Coordinates of C-alpha atoms in Angstrom, one line a residue:
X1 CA 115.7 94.0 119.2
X2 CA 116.2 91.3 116.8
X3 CA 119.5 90.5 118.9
X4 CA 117.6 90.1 121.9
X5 CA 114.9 87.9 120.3
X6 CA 117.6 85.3 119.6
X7 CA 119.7 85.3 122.9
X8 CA 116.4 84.9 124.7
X9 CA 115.9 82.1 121.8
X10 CA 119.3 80.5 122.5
X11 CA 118.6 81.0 126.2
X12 CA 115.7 79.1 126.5
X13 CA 116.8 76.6 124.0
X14 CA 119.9 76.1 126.4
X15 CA 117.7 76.0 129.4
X16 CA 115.4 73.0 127.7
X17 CA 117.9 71.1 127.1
X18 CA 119.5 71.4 130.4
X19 CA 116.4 70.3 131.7
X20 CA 116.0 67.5 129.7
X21 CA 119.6 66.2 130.0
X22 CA 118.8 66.6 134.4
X23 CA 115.9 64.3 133.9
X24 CA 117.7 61.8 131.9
X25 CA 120.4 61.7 134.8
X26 CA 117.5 61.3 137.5
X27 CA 116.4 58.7 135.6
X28 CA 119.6 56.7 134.7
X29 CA 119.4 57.2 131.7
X30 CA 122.1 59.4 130.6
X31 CA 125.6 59.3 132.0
X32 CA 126.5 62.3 135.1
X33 CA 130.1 63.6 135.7
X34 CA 131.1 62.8 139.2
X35 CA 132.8 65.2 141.1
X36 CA 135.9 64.3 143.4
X37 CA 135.3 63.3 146.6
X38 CA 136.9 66.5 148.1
X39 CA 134.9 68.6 146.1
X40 CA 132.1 67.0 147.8
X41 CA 132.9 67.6 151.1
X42 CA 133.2 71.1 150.7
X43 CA 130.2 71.4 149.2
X44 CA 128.5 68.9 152.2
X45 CA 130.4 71.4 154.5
X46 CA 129.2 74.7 153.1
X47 CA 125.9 73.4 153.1
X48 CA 126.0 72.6 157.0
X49 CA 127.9 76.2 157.6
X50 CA 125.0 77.8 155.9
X51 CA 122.1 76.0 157.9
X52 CA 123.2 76.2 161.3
X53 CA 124.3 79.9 160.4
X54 CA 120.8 81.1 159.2
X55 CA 119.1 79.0 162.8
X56 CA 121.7 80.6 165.1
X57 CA 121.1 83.9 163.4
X58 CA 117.5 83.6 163.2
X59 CA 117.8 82.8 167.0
X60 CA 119.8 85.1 168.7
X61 CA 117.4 87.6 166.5
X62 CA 114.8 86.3 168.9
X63 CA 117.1 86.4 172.0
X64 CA 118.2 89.8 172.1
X65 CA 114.6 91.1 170.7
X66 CA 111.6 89.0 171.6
X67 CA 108.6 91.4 170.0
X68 CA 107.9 90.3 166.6
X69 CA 106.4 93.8 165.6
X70 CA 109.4 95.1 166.5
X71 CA 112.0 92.5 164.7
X72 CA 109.6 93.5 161.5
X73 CA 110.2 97.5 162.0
X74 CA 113.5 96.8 162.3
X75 CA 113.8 94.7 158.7
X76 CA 111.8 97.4 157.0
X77 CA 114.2 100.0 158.0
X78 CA 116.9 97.9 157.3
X79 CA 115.8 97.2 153.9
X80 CA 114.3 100.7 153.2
X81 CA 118.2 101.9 153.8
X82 CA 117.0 103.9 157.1
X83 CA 118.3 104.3 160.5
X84 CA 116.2 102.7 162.9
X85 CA 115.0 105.1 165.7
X86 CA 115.9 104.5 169.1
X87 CA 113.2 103.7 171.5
X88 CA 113.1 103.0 175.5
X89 CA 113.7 99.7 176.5
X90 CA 111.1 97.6 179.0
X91 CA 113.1 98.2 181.9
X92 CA 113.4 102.3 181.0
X93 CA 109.7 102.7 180.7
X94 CA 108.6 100.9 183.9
X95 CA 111.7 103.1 185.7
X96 CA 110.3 105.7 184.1
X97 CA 106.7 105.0 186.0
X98 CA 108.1 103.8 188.7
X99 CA 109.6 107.2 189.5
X100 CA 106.3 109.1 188.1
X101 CA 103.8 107.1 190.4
X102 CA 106.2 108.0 193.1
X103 CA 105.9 111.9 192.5
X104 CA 102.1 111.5 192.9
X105 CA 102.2 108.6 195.8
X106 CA 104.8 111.3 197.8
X107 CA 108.3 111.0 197.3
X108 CA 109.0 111.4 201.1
X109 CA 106.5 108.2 202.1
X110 CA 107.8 105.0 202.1
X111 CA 106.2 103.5 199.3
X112 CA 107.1 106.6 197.3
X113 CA 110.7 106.4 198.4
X114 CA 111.4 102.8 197.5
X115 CA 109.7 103.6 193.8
X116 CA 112.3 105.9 193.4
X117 CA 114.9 103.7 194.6
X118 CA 113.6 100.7 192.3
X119 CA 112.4 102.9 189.3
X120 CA 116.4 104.7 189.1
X121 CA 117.3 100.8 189.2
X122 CA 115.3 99.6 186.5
X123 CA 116.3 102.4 184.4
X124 CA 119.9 101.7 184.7
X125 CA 119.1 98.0 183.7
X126 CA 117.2 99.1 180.9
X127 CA 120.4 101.2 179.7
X128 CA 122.5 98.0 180.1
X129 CA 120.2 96.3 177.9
X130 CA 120.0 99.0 175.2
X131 CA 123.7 98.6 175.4
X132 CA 123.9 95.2 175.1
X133 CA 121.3 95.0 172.2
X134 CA 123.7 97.3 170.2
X135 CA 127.3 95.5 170.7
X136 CA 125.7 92.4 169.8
X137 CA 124.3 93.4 166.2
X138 CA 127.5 95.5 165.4
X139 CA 129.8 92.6 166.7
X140 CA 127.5 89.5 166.1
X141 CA 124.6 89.7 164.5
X142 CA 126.2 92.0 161.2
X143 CA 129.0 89.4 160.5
X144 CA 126.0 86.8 160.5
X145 CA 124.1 88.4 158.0
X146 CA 127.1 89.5 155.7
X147 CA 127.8 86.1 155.4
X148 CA 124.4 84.7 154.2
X149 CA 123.7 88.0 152.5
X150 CA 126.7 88.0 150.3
X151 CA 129.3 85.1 150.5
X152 CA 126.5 82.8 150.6
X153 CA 124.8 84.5 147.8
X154 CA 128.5 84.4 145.7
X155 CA 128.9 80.7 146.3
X156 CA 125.3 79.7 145.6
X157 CA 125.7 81.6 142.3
X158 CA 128.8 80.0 141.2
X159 CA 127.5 76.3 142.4
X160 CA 124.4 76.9 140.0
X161 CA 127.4 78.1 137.1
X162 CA 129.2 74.8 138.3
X163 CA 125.9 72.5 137.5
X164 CA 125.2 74.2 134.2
X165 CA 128.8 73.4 133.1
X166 CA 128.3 70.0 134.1
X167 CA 125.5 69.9 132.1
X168 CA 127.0 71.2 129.2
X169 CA 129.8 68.5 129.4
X170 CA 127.2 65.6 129.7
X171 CA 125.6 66.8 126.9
X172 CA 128.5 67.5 124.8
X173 CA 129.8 63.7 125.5
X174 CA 126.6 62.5 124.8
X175 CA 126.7 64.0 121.1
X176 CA 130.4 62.8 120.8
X177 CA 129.3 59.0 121.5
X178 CA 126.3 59.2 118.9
X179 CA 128.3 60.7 116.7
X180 CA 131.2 57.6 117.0
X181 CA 128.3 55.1 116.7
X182 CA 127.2 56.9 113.5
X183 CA 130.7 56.5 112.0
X184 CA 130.9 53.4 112.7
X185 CA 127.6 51.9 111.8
X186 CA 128.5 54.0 108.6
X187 CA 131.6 52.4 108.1
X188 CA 130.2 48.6 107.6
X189 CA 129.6 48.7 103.5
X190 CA 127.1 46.4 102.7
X191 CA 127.3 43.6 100.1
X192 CA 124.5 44.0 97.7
X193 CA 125.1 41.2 96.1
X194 CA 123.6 39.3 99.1
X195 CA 121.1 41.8 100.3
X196 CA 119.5 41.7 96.5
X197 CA 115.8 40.7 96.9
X198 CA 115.7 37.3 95.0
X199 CA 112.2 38.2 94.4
X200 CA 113.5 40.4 91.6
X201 CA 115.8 38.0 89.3
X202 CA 114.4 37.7 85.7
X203 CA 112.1 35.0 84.7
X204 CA 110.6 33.9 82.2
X205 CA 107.2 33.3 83.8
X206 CA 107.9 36.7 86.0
X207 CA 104.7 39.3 85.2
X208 CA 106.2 42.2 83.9
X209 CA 105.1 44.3 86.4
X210 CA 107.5 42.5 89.1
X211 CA 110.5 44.1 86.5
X212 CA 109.4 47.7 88.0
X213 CA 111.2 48.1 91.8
X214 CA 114.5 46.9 90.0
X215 CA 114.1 49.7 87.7
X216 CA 114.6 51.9 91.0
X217 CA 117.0 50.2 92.3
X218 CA 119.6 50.3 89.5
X219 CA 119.9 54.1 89.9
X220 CA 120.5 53.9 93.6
X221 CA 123.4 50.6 93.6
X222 CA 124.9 53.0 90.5
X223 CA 125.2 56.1 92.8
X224 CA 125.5 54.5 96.1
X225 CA 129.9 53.8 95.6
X226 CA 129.7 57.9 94.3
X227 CA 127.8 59.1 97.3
X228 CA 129.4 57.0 100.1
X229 CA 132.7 59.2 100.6
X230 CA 130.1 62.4 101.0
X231 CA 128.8 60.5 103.8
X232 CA 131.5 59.4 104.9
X233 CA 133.4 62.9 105.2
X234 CA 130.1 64.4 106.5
X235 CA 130.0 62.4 109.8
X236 CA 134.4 62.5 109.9
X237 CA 132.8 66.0 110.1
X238 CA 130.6 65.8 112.7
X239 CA 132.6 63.5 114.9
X240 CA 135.7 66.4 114.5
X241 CA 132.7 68.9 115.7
X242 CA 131.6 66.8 118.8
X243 CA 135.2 66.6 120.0
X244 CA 135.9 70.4 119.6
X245 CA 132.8 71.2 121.5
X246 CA 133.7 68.4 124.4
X247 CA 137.2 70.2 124.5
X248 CA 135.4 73.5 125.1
X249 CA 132.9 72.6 127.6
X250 CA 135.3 70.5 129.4
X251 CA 137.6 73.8 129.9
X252 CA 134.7 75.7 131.3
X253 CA 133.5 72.7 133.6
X254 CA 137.4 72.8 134.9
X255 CA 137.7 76.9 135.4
X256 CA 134.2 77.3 136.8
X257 CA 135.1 74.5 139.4
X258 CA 138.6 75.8 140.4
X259 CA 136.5 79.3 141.2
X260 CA 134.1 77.1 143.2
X261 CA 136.4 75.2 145.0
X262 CA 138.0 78.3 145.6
X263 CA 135.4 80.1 147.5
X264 CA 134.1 76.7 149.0
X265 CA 137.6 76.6 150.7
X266 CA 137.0 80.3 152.0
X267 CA 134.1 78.8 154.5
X268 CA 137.3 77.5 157.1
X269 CA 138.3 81.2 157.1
X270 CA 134.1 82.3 157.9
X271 CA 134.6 80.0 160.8
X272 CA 137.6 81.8 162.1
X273 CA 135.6 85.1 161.7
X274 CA 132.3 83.8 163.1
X275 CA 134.0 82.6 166.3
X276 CA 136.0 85.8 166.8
X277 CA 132.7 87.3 166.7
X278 CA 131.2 84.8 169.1
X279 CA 133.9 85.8 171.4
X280 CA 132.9 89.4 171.3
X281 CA 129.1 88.3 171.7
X282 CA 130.2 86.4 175.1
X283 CA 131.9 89.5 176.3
X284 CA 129.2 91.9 175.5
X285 CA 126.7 89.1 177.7
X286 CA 129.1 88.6 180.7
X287 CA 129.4 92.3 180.9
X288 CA 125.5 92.8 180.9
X289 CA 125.2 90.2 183.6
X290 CA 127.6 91.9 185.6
X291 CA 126.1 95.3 185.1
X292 CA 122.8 94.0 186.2
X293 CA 124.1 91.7 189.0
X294 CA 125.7 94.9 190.4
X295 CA 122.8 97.0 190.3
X296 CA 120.6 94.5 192.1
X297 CA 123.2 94.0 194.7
X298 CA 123.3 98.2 195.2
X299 CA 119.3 98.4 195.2
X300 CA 119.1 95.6 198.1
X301 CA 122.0 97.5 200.1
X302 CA 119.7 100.7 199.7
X303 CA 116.9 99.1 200.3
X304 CA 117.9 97.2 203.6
X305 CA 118.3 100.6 205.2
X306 CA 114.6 100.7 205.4
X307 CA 113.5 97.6 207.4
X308 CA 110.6 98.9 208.3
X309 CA 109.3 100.1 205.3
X310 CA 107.3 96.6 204.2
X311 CA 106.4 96.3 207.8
X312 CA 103.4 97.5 208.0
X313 CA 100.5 96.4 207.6
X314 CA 96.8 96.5 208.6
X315 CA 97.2 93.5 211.3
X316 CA 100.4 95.6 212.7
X317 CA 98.2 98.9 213.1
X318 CA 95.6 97.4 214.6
X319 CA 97.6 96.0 217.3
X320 CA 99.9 99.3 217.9
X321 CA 98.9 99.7 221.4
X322 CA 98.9 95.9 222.1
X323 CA 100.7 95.3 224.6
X324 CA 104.2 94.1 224.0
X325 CA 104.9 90.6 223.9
X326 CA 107.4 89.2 226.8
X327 CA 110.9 87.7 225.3
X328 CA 114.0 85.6 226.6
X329 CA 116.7 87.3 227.6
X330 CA 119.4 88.9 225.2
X331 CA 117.0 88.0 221.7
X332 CA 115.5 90.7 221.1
X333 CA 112.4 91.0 218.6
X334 CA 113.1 93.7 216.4
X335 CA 115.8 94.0 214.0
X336 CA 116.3 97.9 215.0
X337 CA 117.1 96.9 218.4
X338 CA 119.1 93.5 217.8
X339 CA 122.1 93.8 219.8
X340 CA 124.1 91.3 218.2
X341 CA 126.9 90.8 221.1
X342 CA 124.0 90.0 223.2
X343 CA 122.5 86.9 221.1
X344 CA 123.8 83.6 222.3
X345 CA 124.2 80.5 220.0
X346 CA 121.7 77.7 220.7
X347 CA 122.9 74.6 222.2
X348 CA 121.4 72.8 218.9
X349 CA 120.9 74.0 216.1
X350 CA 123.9 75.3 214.8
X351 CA 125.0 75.3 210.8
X352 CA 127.8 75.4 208.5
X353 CA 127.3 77.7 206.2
X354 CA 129.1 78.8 202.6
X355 CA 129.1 81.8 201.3
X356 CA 127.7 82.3 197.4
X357 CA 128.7 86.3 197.0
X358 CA 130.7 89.0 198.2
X359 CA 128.8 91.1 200.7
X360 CA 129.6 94.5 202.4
X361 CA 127.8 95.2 205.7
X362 CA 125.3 97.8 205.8
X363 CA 125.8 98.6 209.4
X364 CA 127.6 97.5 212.8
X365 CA 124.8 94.3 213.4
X366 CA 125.3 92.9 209.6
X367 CA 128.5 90.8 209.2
X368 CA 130.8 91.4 205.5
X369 CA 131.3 88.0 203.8
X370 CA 133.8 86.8 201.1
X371 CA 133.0 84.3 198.7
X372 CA 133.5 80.6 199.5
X373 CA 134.2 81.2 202.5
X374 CA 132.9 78.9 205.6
X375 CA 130.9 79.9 208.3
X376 CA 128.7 79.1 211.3
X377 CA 124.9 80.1 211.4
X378 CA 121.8 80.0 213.2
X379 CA 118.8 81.5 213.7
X380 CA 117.1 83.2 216.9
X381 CA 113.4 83.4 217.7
X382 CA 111.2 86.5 216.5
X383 CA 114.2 87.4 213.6
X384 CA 113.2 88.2 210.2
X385 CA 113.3 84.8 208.3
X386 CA 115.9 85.8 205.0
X387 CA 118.5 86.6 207.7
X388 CA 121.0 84.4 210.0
X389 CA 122.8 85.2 212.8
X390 CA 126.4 84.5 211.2
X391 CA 129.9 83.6 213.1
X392 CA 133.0 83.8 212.4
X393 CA 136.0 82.9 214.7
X394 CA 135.2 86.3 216.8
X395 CA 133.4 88.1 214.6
X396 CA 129.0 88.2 214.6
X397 CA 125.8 89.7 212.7
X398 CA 122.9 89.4 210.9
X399 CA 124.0 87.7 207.1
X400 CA 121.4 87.1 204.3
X401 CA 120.2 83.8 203.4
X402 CA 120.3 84.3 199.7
X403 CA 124.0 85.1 199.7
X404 CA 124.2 81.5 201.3
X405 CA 125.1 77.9 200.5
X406 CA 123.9 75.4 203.9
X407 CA 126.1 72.3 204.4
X408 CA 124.8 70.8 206.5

């Protein structure tokens, strides 16, 4: 116990005077060891690595998982050593409605139908995402946090190691130049024999009194010539001890900054790791996009075999036996009965068209398209407004207008 009573002495002995030397340098007055100017641009660089890591981390955090509550669950588990429990996505629990209001709606009517259709959709989305959300914190996210977590935490401590050595060597030159003035203001022997205070030469008419300070004197200029090589030898002394203790502290200053030079230079190889991993975060996105671009692509295939599904509607029922309006020749009104090798091109009107996406035909009125490809359009009377008639060289049908770029 006594042990650890004066280490935690020393300590904060050490500590004060650490302190006190920091606010001298603050305050110009005490000297500060410079480091090289490479030094300091490793430090200025892992600095900026360590910033911009902790916002991009902090940020794709919010990406990939925009709840809050759930971003704190997750850090409790992480930090209680647990395995955090896997829950539905969004996009799995309204599938998973989706195909349950269905089942009470009727899964033969319509509505029912397409719920099942959209909910199945939404559900494989949702999967994609829990997908996604898993490559990118194994591939991106982890490596992110390693680094600020541990190499940051090893280079922070051996930068605050670093400081207290330089500390250490301030001080320690410090002593060594009080020390040198001390000799040397020591070294200047004084002539007595003009410092004497006339005030005390004998005299007649002197008091007697006035004879009494010389009386203390004489004992001090007797021993003054014996005691001046003890001083002199005491402060040889402690000018040998300031040099040895400079020596010391300027060997630690120089092996504590090779090891923190050493792991500063390590932050170009965390750059080649980080962007390997920023590679493998890409990936994991461009596959999720794709994933999801596909689905949506299959659900409007599916769900274009139903025209008249979204049809109907109050207005449309109550005009059911209405008679039918009269049209032109060869355009029909209803997509069902479009007979595409009937329609005509206007004799204005006409439009070049480029296509955006790959699209497969549905049936023998829709016309397949290849991307960036150029072709003629135009629209016919009573036709459903997100669809062109579409030509190419011999070839005609109905083409989406989302899947389309107009020229002109």
């Amino acid at each position: 116990m006594d042990f650890s009573v004066k280490k935690l002495a020393s300590d904060a002995g050490a500590f004060f005077s650490r302190a006190v030397q920091f606010t001298q340098e603050n305050l110009g007055q005490a000297e500060k060891t410079e480091l090289d100017a490479h030094f300091e641009n490793l430090l200025a660089r892992a600095d900026c690595t360590r910033n911009w890591t902790e916002k991009i981390f902090r940020q794709t955090e919010y990406l990939l998982q925009p709840n809050p509550s759930a971003r704190i669950e997750e850090f409790l588990y992480e930090k209680l050593d647990r395995k955090v429990p896997l829950k539905p996505t969004n996009g799995e629990l309204l599938g998973q409605y989706m195909q349950e209001a269905a089942k009470d709606f009727g899964p033969g009517t319509p509505y029912g139908s397409t719920l099942i259709k959209v909910g199945e959709c939404q559900r494989r989305l949702g999967g994609a995402e829990q997908e996604l959300l898993h490559t990118s914190a194994i591939s991106y996210l982890t490596p992110l946090r390693i680094f600020l977590e541990g190499d940051w935490r090893t280079i922070s401590k051996e930068r605050r190691l670093l400081e207290n050595r330089r500390l250490d060597l301030d001080a320690c030159k410090a002593r060594l130049k009080k020390a040198k003035a001390a000799e040397a203001k020591a070294a200047v022997v004084p002539d007595f024999q003009d410092t004497r205070p006339r005030n005390y030469v004998l005299s007649a008419s002197a008091s007697a009194f006035k004879y009494v300070p010389c009386l203390f004197l004489l004992p001090c200029l007797f021993f003054y010539p014996l005691l001046l090589p003890i001083v002199w030898r005491l402060l040889n002394c402690g000018v040998s001890q300031a040099e040895q203790e400079l020596r010391v502290a300027q060997t630690e200053f120089d092996r504590q900054a090779e090891v923190t030079r050493l792991l500063l230079e390590g932050i170009s190889s965390t750059h080649v790791n980080h962007l390997r991993c920023l590679h493998e975060f890409v990936e994991a996105q461009a596959v999720y996009y794709n994933q999801c671009h596909q689905y949506m692509q299959d659900l409007q295939k599916e769900l274009r075999r139903f025209p008249n599904a979204f049809s109907v509607s109050p207005s449309a029922t109550s005009s059911a036996n209405a008679p039918a309006p009269a049209v032109s020749p060869g355009i029909p009104l209803e997509p069902e009965v479009l007979q595409i090798e009937e329609v005509q091109p206007p004799a204005s009107g006409t439009r070049k068209a480029k296509v955006l996406y790959d699209y497969d035909a549905a049936d023998t009125s829709e016309l397949s398209l290849l991307a960036d490809e150029l072709i003629t359009v135009y629209t016919v009377p009573g036709m459903d407004s997100d669809w062109l008639v579409g030509e190419r060289g011999n070839q005609k049908g109905k083409v989406p207008v989302t899947y389309l770029e107009l020229l002109s």
